[in-house]
C-alpha cells in the first residue's frame, strides 16, 4: 500500500504547538510516527491535494536536494535565523517532497536536535562529506558559510556526473544497437543457413559450425537464454549488495592500471576537500581527520585513513603518514609538506583538491575518448566475424558441390 501524506497539528515536549505534513500508511501509523518524534498529535487528517487531483511527485531527486541546500544557504547568508527560514521554506514548498523535508527539519529543531542532527535524520539523504561540512560549520558558528561550501561541492559532483552521463550517451547507443544487431543476426539470419551443416558436413569451417550452432540454439531456446541473462544479472546485483563482495570489487578496481589511479585521485579529492573545509572552520586536526574519513566511499581507503589518524596520534606528521599508506603522489606530498611547515594547511588542501579534481576530470575525458572507438571496433568486428562465418559456410558448400 503506498504511503499517504497527512497534515498534523501537535505539541512538543515543551508544550509548543506546531503543524506540518508526514507520510505514513495510515492515520494510526502517522500518529505513532509523530509520537516517536516526541510530539503529542492533536489532529491528523489527509492532506489536501492541489488542483489537478494529484500530489506532485514525492520522490526526492538530486536537483531537489541541491535546491534545498541552496535555499537554506541563501537565507542563512542573508541573516535569516533557522527558526524563521524553515517555516518559510515549508510554506513555499507545500505539498511537495521538499515541503515534507522542511517539516522534518523544523520538527527536529523544535524537538531539541541540532540542525546537523535533524539534517542527517531527514529524507534529504545528503552525502557524508556534505553533512560533515555542515556539522563543522554549525560547531564553528558559520552555518551559512558551511552550507555555501557544501553547495559548491554538490554542484561540482552534479556537474561531473552530468558530464559523464552525457558523454556516455553516444557510446551506449552504439553498444545497444550493435548488440541488438548481433542478436538479430544470431536468432533470425543464422538459422536460415542451418541446412548448410547437414549438406556441407566436414567441409564447413569450424568457425562457421560454431556460429550456426549458436544461432540455432538462440532461435530454439530464446526464452531460456533470456531467463538466463536476467538470472545472471539478478545474481550479480544481489552479490554487489553484499559488503564483502563490494569491498572485493572496489579493491580489484583500485589495482587495475589506469582505473585504479583515477579512483584514488577522485576519492582523495573528496577527502582533501572535506578536510580543508573542516580545518577552515577551526576544527582540530584529529577531529577533522576522523570526520573527513567518512567522506571516502571506498572501504579500503577509509581503513588506510584510519591508520593515518593512528600514526598522527603517535606523533607522525600528516604528510609522512599519508605517504606511508601510498595515498598521495610526490606532488601532493610536497604541497602538504609546505602547508604543514607554513601553517596554511587548509589553503594547501584546497589547492590540492583542485589539482585532484582537474586530474580526475582529464582522466575521465581520456577514458571516454577511447570508449567510443573501442565500442565501434568491438561491434564492427563482431558483426564482421558473423558475416565471414556465414560466407565461409556458403562458399564451402559451393566448393563441395563443384567437386
mmCIF file of C-alpha atoms in Angstrom, residues 17-402:
data_model
loop_
_atom_site.group_PDB
_atom_site.id
_atom_site.type_symbol
_atom_site.label_atom_id
_atom_site.label_comp_id
_atom_site.label_asym_id
_atom_site.label_seq_id
_atom_site.Cartn_x
_atom_site.Cartn_y
_atom_site.Cartn_z
ATOM 1 C CA UNK A 17 2.197 23.985 19.168
ATOM 2 C CA UNK A 18 3.294 23.084 15.659
ATOM 3 C CA UNK A 19 1.889 21.745 12.409
ATOM 4 C CA UNK A 20 3.208 20.090 9.294
ATOM 5 C CA UNK A 21 2.985 17.097 6.960
ATOM 6 C CA UNK A 22 4.084 13.493 7.390
ATOM 7 C CA UNK A 23 3.989 10.433 5.130
ATOM 8 C CA UNK A 24 2.554 7.206 6.555
ATOM 9 C CA UNK A 25 0.490 4.173 5.534
ATOM 10 C CA UNK A 26 -2.472 5.211 7.695
ATOM 11 C CA UNK A 27 -3.582 7.771 10.293
ATOM 12 C CA UNK A 28 -2.620 5.393 13.113
ATOM 13 C CA UNK A 29 0.823 4.904 11.608
ATOM 14 C CA UNK A 30 1.198 8.687 11.331
ATOM 15 C CA UNK A 31 0.150 9.023 14.998
ATOM 16 C CA UNK A 32 2.811 6.516 16.083
ATOM 17 C CA UNK A 33 5.473 8.179 13.931
ATOM 18 C CA UNK A 34 4.758 11.574 15.484
ATOM 19 C CA UNK A 35 4.891 10.079 18.981
ATOM 20 C CA UNK A 36 8.270 8.545 18.123
ATOM 21 C CA UNK A 37 9.483 12.079 17.333
ATOM 22 C CA UNK A 38 8.490 13.217 20.821
ATOM 23 C CA UNK A 39 5.335 15.025 19.666
ATOM 24 C CA UNK A 40 1.781 14.824 21.012
ATOM 25 C CA UNK A 41 -0.570 14.729 17.983
ATOM 26 C CA UNK A 42 -3.760 16.802 18.318
ATOM 27 C CA UNK A 43 -5.266 16.355 14.841
ATOM 28 C CA UNK A 44 -4.276 14.181 11.890
ATOM 29 C CA UNK A 45 -6.071 14.339 8.547
ATOM 30 C CA UNK A 46 -5.241 13.516 4.908
ATOM 31 C CA UNK A 47 -3.504 16.457 3.286
ATOM 32 C CA UNK A 48 -5.484 18.401 0.735
ATOM 33 C CA UNK A 49 -4.486 17.696 -2.813
ATOM 34 C CA UNK A 50 -3.759 20.599 -5.133
ATOM 35 C CA UNK A 51 -5.947 21.279 -8.140
ATOM 36 C CA UNK A 52 -5.463 18.606 -10.719
ATOM 37 C CA UNK A 53 -6.352 15.833 -8.257
ATOM 38 C CA UNK A 54 -2.890 14.532 -7.525
ATOM 39 C CA UNK A 55 0.047 15.480 -5.385
ATOM 40 C CA UNK A 56 3.218 16.206 -7.233
ATOM 41 C CA UNK A 57 5.957 13.584 -7.238
ATOM 42 C CA UNK A 58 7.112 12.625 -3.740
ATOM 43 C CA UNK A 59 10.473 11.273 -4.840
ATOM 44 C CA UNK A 60 13.424 13.440 -3.943
ATOM 45 C CA UNK A 61 15.759 13.968 -6.878
ATOM 46 C CA UNK A 62 19.346 15.199 -6.830
ATOM 47 C CA UNK A 63 18.193 18.566 -8.162
ATOM 48 C CA UNK A 64 15.701 18.860 -5.287
ATOM 49 C CA UNK A 65 18.412 18.126 -2.724
ATOM 50 C CA UNK A 66 20.676 20.770 -4.213
ATOM 51 C CA UNK A 67 17.776 23.225 -4.335
ATOM 52 C CA UNK A 68 17.022 22.663 -0.650
ATOM 53 C CA UNK A 69 20.646 23.298 0.376
ATOM 54 C CA UNK A 70 20.866 26.350 -1.898
ATOM 55 C CA UNK A 71 17.704 27.944 -0.496
ATOM 56 C CA UNK A 72 18.740 27.329 3.110
ATOM 57 C CA UNK A 73 22.254 28.653 2.415
ATOM 58 C CA UNK A 74 20.824 31.808 0.782
ATOM 59 C CA UNK A 75 18.512 32.583 3.701
ATOM 60 C CA UNK A 76 21.193 31.886 6.311
ATOM 61 C CA UNK A 77 23.743 34.032 4.461
ATOM 62 C CA UNK A 78 21.168 36.849 4.435
ATOM 63 C CA UNK A 79 20.931 36.709 8.221
ATOM 64 C CA UNK A 80 17.577 34.913 8.457
ATOM 65 C CA UNK A 81 17.591 32.595 11.508
ATOM 66 C CA UNK A 82 16.758 28.916 11.044
ATOM 67 C CA UNK A 83 13.650 29.255 13.189
ATOM 68 C CA UNK A 84 12.224 31.604 10.544
ATOM 69 C CA UNK A 85 13.857 30.166 7.437
ATOM 70 C CA UNK A 86 12.488 26.637 7.754
ATOM 71 C CA UNK A 87 8.791 27.590 8.235
ATOM 72 C CA UNK A 88 9.090 29.980 5.287
ATOM 73 C CA UNK A 89 10.597 27.288 3.070
ATOM 74 C CA UNK A 90 7.986 24.798 4.247
ATOM 75 C CA UNK A 91 5.182 27.063 3.113
ATOM 76 C CA UNK A 92 6.884 27.768 -0.179
ATOM 77 C CA UNK A 93 7.125 24.030 -0.931
ATOM 78 C CA UNK A 94 3.757 22.907 0.440
ATOM 79 C CA UNK A 95 2.509 19.581 -0.964
ATOM 80 C CA UNK A 96 5.922 18.768 -2.451
ATOM 81 C CA UNK A 97 8.671 16.393 -1.268
ATOM 82 C CA UNK A 98 10.756 19.373 -0.113
ATOM 83 C CA UNK A 99 7.863 20.643 1.973
ATOM 84 C CA UNK A 100 7.914 17.353 3.885
ATOM 85 C CA UNK A 101 11.692 17.637 4.326
ATOM 86 C CA UNK A 102 11.450 21.148 5.746
ATOM 87 C CA UNK A 103 8.690 19.880 8.045
ATOM 88 C CA UNK A 104 11.055 17.213 9.374
ATOM 89 C CA UNK A 105 13.893 19.698 9.871
ATOM 90 C CA UNK A 106 11.668 22.177 11.673
ATOM 91 C CA UNK A 107 10.202 19.461 13.875
ATOM 92 C CA UNK A 108 13.682 18.237 14.780
ATOM 93 C CA UNK A 109 14.835 21.719 15.791
ATOM 94 C CA UNK A 110 11.753 22.291 17.895
ATOM 95 C CA UNK A 111 12.317 18.900 19.498
ATOM 96 C CA UNK A 112 15.780 19.939 20.702
ATOM 97 C CA UNK A 113 18.010 18.433 17.975
ATOM 98 C CA UNK A 114 20.808 20.394 16.371
ATOM 99 C CA UNK A 115 20.395 21.375 12.727
ATOM 100 C CA UNK A 116 23.004 18.853 11.558
ATOM 101 C CA UNK A 117 21.302 16.071 13.526
ATOM 102 C CA UNK A 118 17.924 16.946 12.014
ATOM 103 C CA UNK A 119 19.506 17.108 8.577
ATOM 104 C CA UNK A 120 21.113 13.688 8.977
ATOM 105 C CA UNK A 121 17.813 12.090 10.032
ATOM 106 C CA UNK A 122 15.740 13.742 7.319
ATOM 107 C CA UNK A 123 14.755 12.314 3.945
ATOM 108 C CA UNK A 124 17.181 14.702 2.255
ATOM 109 C CA UNK A 125 19.908 11.988 2.426
ATOM 110 C CA UNK A 126 22.868 14.286 1.828
ATOM 111 C CA UNK A 127 26.306 12.753 1.107
ATOM 112 C CA UNK A 128 28.515 12.126 4.172
ATOM 113 C CA UNK A 129 31.104 14.757 3.214
ATOM 114 C CA UNK A 130 28.394 17.405 2.831
ATOM 115 C CA UNK A 131 26.961 16.545 6.245
ATOM 116 C CA UNK A 132 30.413 16.795 7.812
ATOM 117 C CA UNK A 133 30.940 20.278 6.370
ATOM 118 C CA UNK A 134 27.588 21.441 7.707
ATOM 119 C CA UNK A 135 28.272 19.900 11.121
ATOM 120 C CA UNK A 136 31.653 21.638 11.305
ATOM 121 C CA UNK A 137 30.167 24.984 10.251
ATOM 122 C CA UNK A 138 27.458 24.675 12.854
ATOM 123 C CA UNK A 139 30.033 23.972 15.561
ATOM 124 C CA UNK A 140 32.131 26.962 14.448
ATOM 125 C CA UNK A 141 29.157 29.321 14.288
ATOM 126 C CA UNK A 142 29.364 29.786 10.498
ATOM 127 C CA UNK A 143 26.472 27.651 9.309
ATOM 128 C CA UNK A 144 25.720 29.882 6.318
ATOM 129 C CA UNK A 145 29.294 29.674 5.028
ATOM 130 C CA UNK A 146 29.387 25.913 5.585
ATOM 131 C CA UNK A 147 26.139 25.498 3.650
ATOM 132 C CA UNK A 148 27.588 27.508 0.774
ATOM 133 C CA UNK A 149 30.761 25.353 0.772
ATOM 134 C CA UNK A 150 28.619 22.201 0.843
ATOM 135 C CA UNK A 151 26.564 23.559 -2.049
ATOM 136 C CA UNK A 152 29.725 24.170 -4.096
ATOM 137 C CA UNK A 153 30.734 20.553 -3.504
ATOM 138 C CA UNK A 154 27.293 19.255 -4.517
ATOM 139 C CA UNK A 155 27.367 21.367 -7.684
ATOM 140 C CA UNK A 156 30.797 20.018 -8.626
ATOM 141 C CA UNK A 157 29.688 16.411 -8.119
ATOM 142 C CA UNK A 158 26.444 17.008 -10.029
ATOM 143 C CA UNK A 159 28.359 18.661 -12.871
ATOM 144 C CA UNK A 160 30.830 15.757 -13.079
ATOM 145 C CA UNK A 161 28.024 13.191 -13.092
ATOM 146 C CA UNK A 162 26.108 15.124 -15.737
ATOM 147 C CA UNK A 163 29.203 15.419 -17.926
ATOM 148 C CA UNK A 164 29.902 11.700 -17.586
ATOM 149 C CA UNK A 165 26.295 10.782 -18.316
ATOM 150 C CA UNK A 166 26.130 12.991 -21.406
ATOM 151 C CA UNK A 167 29.433 11.629 -22.706
ATOM 152 C CA UNK A 168 28.231 8.046 -22.277
ATOM 153 C CA UNK A 169 25.021 8.503 -24.270
ATOM 154 C CA UNK A 170 26.540 8.024 -27.727
ATOM 155 C CA UNK A 171 28.743 5.010 -26.828
ATOM 156 C CA UNK A 172 25.772 3.444 -25.033
ATOM 157 C CA UNK A 173 23.580 3.850 -28.122
ATOM 158 C CA UNK A 174 26.320 2.306 -30.243
ATOM 159 C CA UNK A 175 26.716 -0.688 -27.949
ATOM 160 C CA UNK A 176 22.968 -1.286 -27.550
ATOM 161 C CA UNK A 177 22.313 -1.004 -31.301
ATOM 162 C CA UNK A 178 25.294 -3.246 -32.085
ATOM 163 C CA UNK A 179 24.278 -5.901 -29.573
ATOM 164 C CA UNK A 180 20.719 -5.805 -30.907
ATOM 165 C CA UNK A 181 22.046 -6.316 -34.435
ATOM 166 C CA UNK A 182 24.217 -9.246 -33.301
ATOM 167 C CA UNK A 183 21.292 -10.887 -31.504
ATOM 168 C CA UNK A 184 19.058 -10.483 -34.576
ATOM 169 C CA UNK A 185 21.724 -11.986 -36.818
ATOM 170 C CA UNK A 186 22.161 -14.946 -34.471
ATOM 171 C CA UNK A 187 18.453 -15.502 -33.874
ATOM 172 C CA UNK A 188 16.982 -14.803 -37.333
ATOM 173 C CA UNK A 189 19.609 -14.768 -40.073
ATOM 174 C CA UNK A 190 21.933 -17.576 -38.968
ATOM 175 C CA UNK A 191 19.209 -20.282 -38.509
ATOM 176 C CA UNK A 192 18.243 -19.853 -42.188
ATOM 177 C CA UNK A 193 21.594 -21.384 -43.083
ATOM 178 C CA UNK A 194 21.290 -24.424 -40.816
ATOM 179 C CA UNK A 195 20.862 -26.698 -43.834
ATOM 180 C CA UNK A 196 24.490 -25.973 -44.658
ATOM 181 C CA UNK A 197 25.546 -28.044 -41.651
ATOM 182 C CA UNK A 198 23.798 -31.174 -42.894
ATOM 183 C CA UNK A 199 24.776 -30.675 -46.520
ATOM 184 C CA UNK A 200 28.311 -29.435 -46.063
ATOM 185 C CA UNK A 201 29.469 -31.932 -43.449
ATOM 186 C CA UNK A 202 33.155 -31.674 -42.606
ATOM 187 C CA UNK A 203 33.741 -29.195 -45.428
ATOM 188 C CA UNK A 204 32.098 -26.408 -43.371
ATOM 189 C CA UNK A 205 34.829 -24.494 -41.469
ATOM 190 C CA UNK A 206 34.813 -24.857 -37.698
ATOM 191 C CA UNK A 207 34.093 -21.168 -37.133
ATOM 192 C CA UNK A 208 31.017 -21.419 -39.373
ATOM 193 C CA UNK A 209 29.807 -24.508 -37.493
ATOM 194 C CA UNK A 210 30.170 -22.720 -34.140
ATOM 195 C CA UNK A 211 28.255 -19.645 -35.348
ATOM 196 C CA UNK A 212 25.491 -21.751 -36.919
ATOM 197 C CA UNK A 213 25.072 -23.903 -33.805
ATOM 198 C CA UNK A 214 24.872 -20.817 -31.577
ATOM 199 C CA UNK A 215 22.316 -19.220 -33.888
ATOM 200 C CA UNK A 216 20.105 -22.314 -33.907
ATOM 201 C CA UNK A 217 20.324 -22.614 -30.122
ATOM 202 C CA UNK A 218 19.275 -18.978 -29.654
ATOM 203 C CA UNK A 219 16.439 -19.427 -32.166
ATOM 204 C CA UNK A 220 15.096 -22.569 -30.493
ATOM 205 C CA UNK A 221 15.641 -21.596 -26.818
ATOM 206 C CA UNK A 222 15.358 -17.798 -26.747
ATOM 207 C CA UNK A 223 13.125 -17.814 -23.665
ATOM 208 C CA UNK A 224 15.664 -19.918 -21.770
ATOM 209 C CA UNK A 225 18.515 -17.622 -22.849
ATOM 210 C CA UNK A 226 16.562 -14.519 -21.842
ATOM 211 C CA UNK A 227 15.765 -16.023 -18.437
ATOM 212 C CA UNK A 228 19.425 -16.987 -18.001
ATOM 213 C CA UNK A 229 20.632 -13.457 -18.769
ATOM 214 C CA UNK A 230 18.089 -11.984 -16.348
ATOM 215 C CA UNK A 231 19.109 -14.513 -13.696
ATOM 216 C CA UNK A 232 22.808 -13.732 -14.059
ATOM 217 C CA UNK A 233 22.087 -10.006 -13.859
ATOM 218 C CA UNK A 234 19.981 -10.551 -10.730
ATOM 219 C CA UNK A 235 22.679 -12.637 -9.067
ATOM 220 C CA UNK A 236 25.359 -10.036 -9.875
ATOM 221 C CA UNK A 237 23.175 -7.262 -8.464
ATOM 222 C CA UNK A 238 22.475 -9.262 -5.289
ATOM 223 C CA UNK A 239 26.182 -10.022 -4.830
ATOM 224 C CA UNK A 240 27.098 -6.355 -5.180
ATOM 225 C CA UNK A 241 24.725 -5.566 -2.306
ATOM 226 C CA UNK A 242 26.900 -7.691 -0.020
ATOM 227 C CA UNK A 243 29.502 -5.515 1.747
ATOM 228 C CA UNK A 244 32.280 -8.093 1.432
ATOM 229 C CA UNK A 245 31.711 -8.596 -2.302
ATOM 230 C CA UNK A 246 31.523 -4.844 -2.869
ATOM 231 C CA UNK A 247 34.774 -4.319 -0.971
ATOM 232 C CA UNK A 248 36.471 -7.005 -3.058
ATOM 233 C CA UNK A 249 35.233 -5.375 -6.276
ATOM 234 C CA UNK A 250 36.470 -1.961 -5.103
ATOM 235 C CA UNK A 251 39.905 -3.345 -4.200
ATOM 236 C CA UNK A 252 40.128 -5.057 -7.596
ATOM 237 C CA UNK A 253 39.325 -1.802 -9.406
ATOM 238 C CA UNK A 254 41.944 0.037 -7.338
ATOM 239 C CA UNK A 255 44.602 -2.421 -8.525
ATOM 240 C CA UNK A 256 43.743 -2.036 -12.205
ATOM 241 C CA UNK A 257 46.169 0.152 -14.193
ATOM 242 C CA UNK A 258 44.665 3.495 -15.139
ATOM 243 C CA UNK A 259 41.319 2.950 -13.440
ATOM 244 C CA UNK A 260 42.906 2.469 -10.011
ATOM 245 C CA UNK A 261 44.784 5.772 -10.082
ATOM 246 C CA UNK A 262 41.663 7.522 -11.399
ATOM 247 C CA UNK A 263 39.546 6.223 -8.498
ATOM 248 C CA UNK A 264 42.265 7.038 -5.971
ATOM 249 C CA UNK A 265 42.545 10.642 -7.140
ATOM 250 C CA UNK A 266 38.774 11.098 -7.169
ATOM 251 C CA UNK A 267 38.455 9.748 -3.611
ATOM 252 C CA UNK A 268 41.428 11.725 -2.323
ATOM 253 C CA UNK A 269 39.988 14.861 -3.930
ATOM 254 C CA UNK A 270 36.810 14.283 -1.932
ATOM 255 C CA UNK A 271 38.860 13.722 1.230
ATOM 256 C CA UNK A 272 41.101 16.778 0.824
ATOM 257 C CA UNK A 273 38.066 18.976 0.125
ATOM 258 C CA UNK A 274 36.314 17.772 3.263
ATOM 259 C CA UNK A 275 39.440 18.022 5.430
ATOM 260 C CA UNK A 276 40.263 21.510 4.138
ATOM 261 C CA UNK A 277 36.721 22.749 4.795
ATOM 262 C CA UNK A 278 36.798 21.334 8.336
ATOM 263 C CA UNK A 279 40.175 22.916 9.109
ATOM 264 C CA UNK A 280 38.946 26.254 7.713
ATOM 265 C CA UNK A 281 36.076 26.017 10.207
ATOM 266 C CA UNK A 282 38.661 25.750 13.041
ATOM 267 C CA UNK A 283 38.002 22.064 13.699
ATOM 268 C CA UNK A 284 41.045 20.435 15.401
ATOM 269 C CA UNK A 285 43.133 18.246 13.105
ATOM 270 C CA UNK A 286 42.423 14.987 14.955
ATOM 271 C CA UNK A 287 38.678 15.589 14.838
ATOM 272 C CA UNK A 288 38.816 16.812 11.229
ATOM 273 C CA UNK A 289 40.668 13.663 10.152
ATOM 274 C CA UNK A 290 38.034 11.452 11.772
ATOM 275 C CA UNK A 291 35.162 13.363 10.174
ATOM 276 C CA UNK A 292 36.716 13.697 6.713
ATOM 277 C CA UNK A 293 37.409 9.951 6.511
ATOM 278 C CA UNK A 294 33.643 9.406 6.410
ATOM 279 C CA UNK A 295 33.534 11.292 3.092
ATOM 280 C CA UNK A 296 35.520 8.492 1.409
ATOM 281 C CA UNK A 297 33.254 5.870 -0.158
ATOM 282 C CA UNK A 298 35.805 3.063 -0.720
ATOM 283 C CA UNK A 299 36.161 0.957 2.423
ATOM 284 C CA UNK A 300 39.828 0.049 1.977
ATOM 285 C CA UNK A 301 40.783 3.717 1.650
ATOM 286 C CA UNK A 302 38.821 4.532 4.803
ATOM 287 C CA UNK A 303 40.791 1.860 6.663
ATOM 288 C CA UNK A 304 44.073 3.336 5.424
ATOM 289 C CA UNK A 305 42.957 6.801 6.517
ATOM 290 C CA UNK A 306 42.121 5.370 9.945
ATOM 291 C CA UNK A 307 45.698 4.101 10.109
ATOM 292 C CA UNK A 308 46.867 7.604 9.175
ATOM 293 C CA UNK A 309 44.918 9.011 12.135
ATOM 294 C CA UNK A 310 46.550 6.493 14.486
ATOM 295 C CA UNK A 311 50.032 7.339 13.180
ATOM 296 C CA UNK A 312 49.420 11.061 13.644
ATOM 297 C CA UNK A 313 48.292 10.498 17.222
ATOM 298 C CA UNK A 314 51.548 8.609 17.699
ATOM 299 C CA UNK A 315 53.475 11.731 16.658
ATOM 300 C CA UNK A 316 53.960 11.260 12.911
ATOM 301 C CA UNK A 317 53.429 14.159 10.514
ATOM 302 C CA UNK A 318 50.396 14.134 8.218
ATOM 303 C CA UNK A 319 52.428 14.049 5.010
ATOM 304 C CA UNK A 320 54.623 11.180 6.199
ATOM 305 C CA UNK A 321 51.610 9.171 7.362
ATOM 306 C CA UNK A 322 49.853 9.614 4.011
ATOM 307 C CA UNK A 323 52.995 8.655 2.088
ATOM 308 C CA UNK A 324 53.427 5.541 4.225
ATOM 309 C CA UNK A 325 49.918 4.419 3.191
ATOM 310 C CA UNK A 326 50.557 5.315 -0.503
ATOM 311 C CA UNK A 327 47.599 7.706 -0.520
ATOM 312 C CA UNK A 328 49.304 10.694 -2.188
ATOM 313 C CA UNK A 329 51.780 11.125 -5.003
ATOM 314 C CA UNK A 330 55.082 13.062 -4.684
ATOM 315 C CA UNK A 331 53.491 16.284 -5.952
ATOM 316 C CA UNK A 332 50.736 16.095 -3.341
ATOM 317 C CA UNK A 333 53.255 15.237 -0.638
ATOM 318 C CA UNK A 334 55.329 18.310 -1.476
ATOM 319 C CA UNK A 335 52.273 20.566 -1.307
ATOM 320 C CA UNK A 336 51.143 19.157 2.044
ATOM 321 C CA UNK A 337 54.642 19.411 3.486
ATOM 322 C CA UNK A 338 54.752 23.096 2.568
ATOM 323 C CA UNK A 339 51.305 23.586 4.116
ATOM 324 C CA UNK A 340 52.342 21.917 7.369
ATOM 325 C CA UNK A 341 55.550 23.948 7.626
ATOM 326 C CA UNK A 342 53.847 27.274 6.860
ATOM 327 C CA UNK A 343 50.760 26.680 8.986
ATOM 328 C CA UNK A 344 48.485 27.093 5.953
ATOM 329 C CA UNK A 345 47.351 23.506 5.645
ATOM 330 C CA UNK A 346 43.698 24.363 4.896
ATOM 331 C CA UNK A 347 44.667 26.579 1.938
ATOM 332 C CA UNK A 348 47.074 23.972 0.575
ATOM 333 C CA UNK A 349 44.381 21.291 0.856
ATOM 334 C CA UNK A 350 42.025 23.487 -1.181
ATOM 335 C CA UNK A 351 44.708 23.801 -3.882
ATOM 336 C CA UNK A 352 45.348 20.053 -3.798
ATOM 337 C CA UNK A 353 41.618 19.423 -4.168
ATOM 338 C CA UNK A 354 41.566 21.474 -7.358
ATOM 339 C CA UNK A 355 44.567 19.557 -8.678
ATOM 340 C CA UNK A 356 42.966 16.176 -7.929
ATOM 341 C CA UNK A 357 39.596 17.213 -9.364
ATOM 342 C CA UNK A 358 41.211 18.524 -12.551
ATOM 343 C CA UNK A 359 43.306 15.390 -12.954
ATOM 344 C CA UNK A 360 40.315 13.108 -12.351
ATOM 345 C CA UNK A 361 38.255 15.044 -14.911
ATOM 346 C CA UNK A 362 41.031 14.791 -17.506
ATOM 347 C CA UNK A 363 41.359 11.046 -16.917
ATOM 348 C CA UNK A 364 37.610 10.650 -17.337
ATOM 349 C CA UNK A 365 37.680 12.558 -20.633
ATOM 350 C CA UNK A 366 40.572 10.449 -21.947
ATOM 351 C CA UNK A 367 38.693 7.293 -20.996
ATOM 352 C CA UNK A 368 35.559 8.478 -22.790
ATOM 353 C CA UNK A 369 37.584 9.425 -25.880
ATOM 354 C CA UNK A 370 38.855 5.844 -26.051
ATOM 355 C CA UNK A 371 35.495 4.281 -25.232
ATOM 356 C CA UNK A 372 33.714 5.410 -28.408
ATOM 357 C CA UNK A 373 36.210 3.965 -30.944
ATOM 358 C CA UNK A 374 36.553 0.839 -28.789
ATOM 359 C CA UNK A 375 32.774 0.325 -28.935
ATOM 360 C CA UNK A 376 32.764 0.842 -32.709
ATOM 361 C CA UNK A 377 35.637 -1.612 -33.202
ATOM 362 C CA UNK A 378 34.025 -4.251 -30.978
ATOM 363 C CA UNK A 379 30.624 -4.084 -32.667
ATOM 364 C CA UNK A 380 32.116 -3.907 -36.151
ATOM 365 C CA UNK A 381 34.464 -6.833 -35.517
ATOM 366 C CA UNK A 382 31.639 -8.946 -34.056
ATOM 367 C CA UNK A 383 29.272 -8.354 -36.952
ATOM 368 C CA UNK A 384 32.127 -8.830 -39.437
ATOM 369 C CA UNK A 385 33.044 -12.152 -37.831
ATOM 370 C CA UNK A 386 29.453 -13.371 -38.153
ATOM 371 C CA UNK A 387 29.284 -12.361 -41.802
ATOM 372 C CA UNK A 388 32.626 -14.018 -42.565
ATOM 373 C CA UNK A 389 31.482 -17.233 -40.848
ATOM 374 C CA UNK A 390 28.279 -17.312 -42.901
ATOM 375 C CA UNK A 391 30.079 -16.558 -46.169
ATOM 376 C CA UNK A 392 32.680 -19.261 -45.466
ATOM 377 C CA UNK A 393 29.871 -21.763 -44.927
ATOM 378 C CA UNK A 394 28.224 -20.759 -48.225
ATOM 379 C CA UNK A 395 31.465 -20.889 -50.202
ATOM 380 C CA UNK A 396 32.479 -24.223 -48.646
ATOM 381 C CA UNK A 397 29.141 -25.725 -49.722
ATOM 382 C CA UNK A 398 29.554 -24.394 -53.254
ATOM 383 C CA UNK A 399 33.054 -25.852 -53.434
ATOM 384 C CA UNK A 400 31.750 -29.220 -52.231
ATOM 385 C CA UNK A 401 29.035 -29.218 -54.954
ATOM 386 C CA UNK A 402 31.507 -28.298 -57.677
#
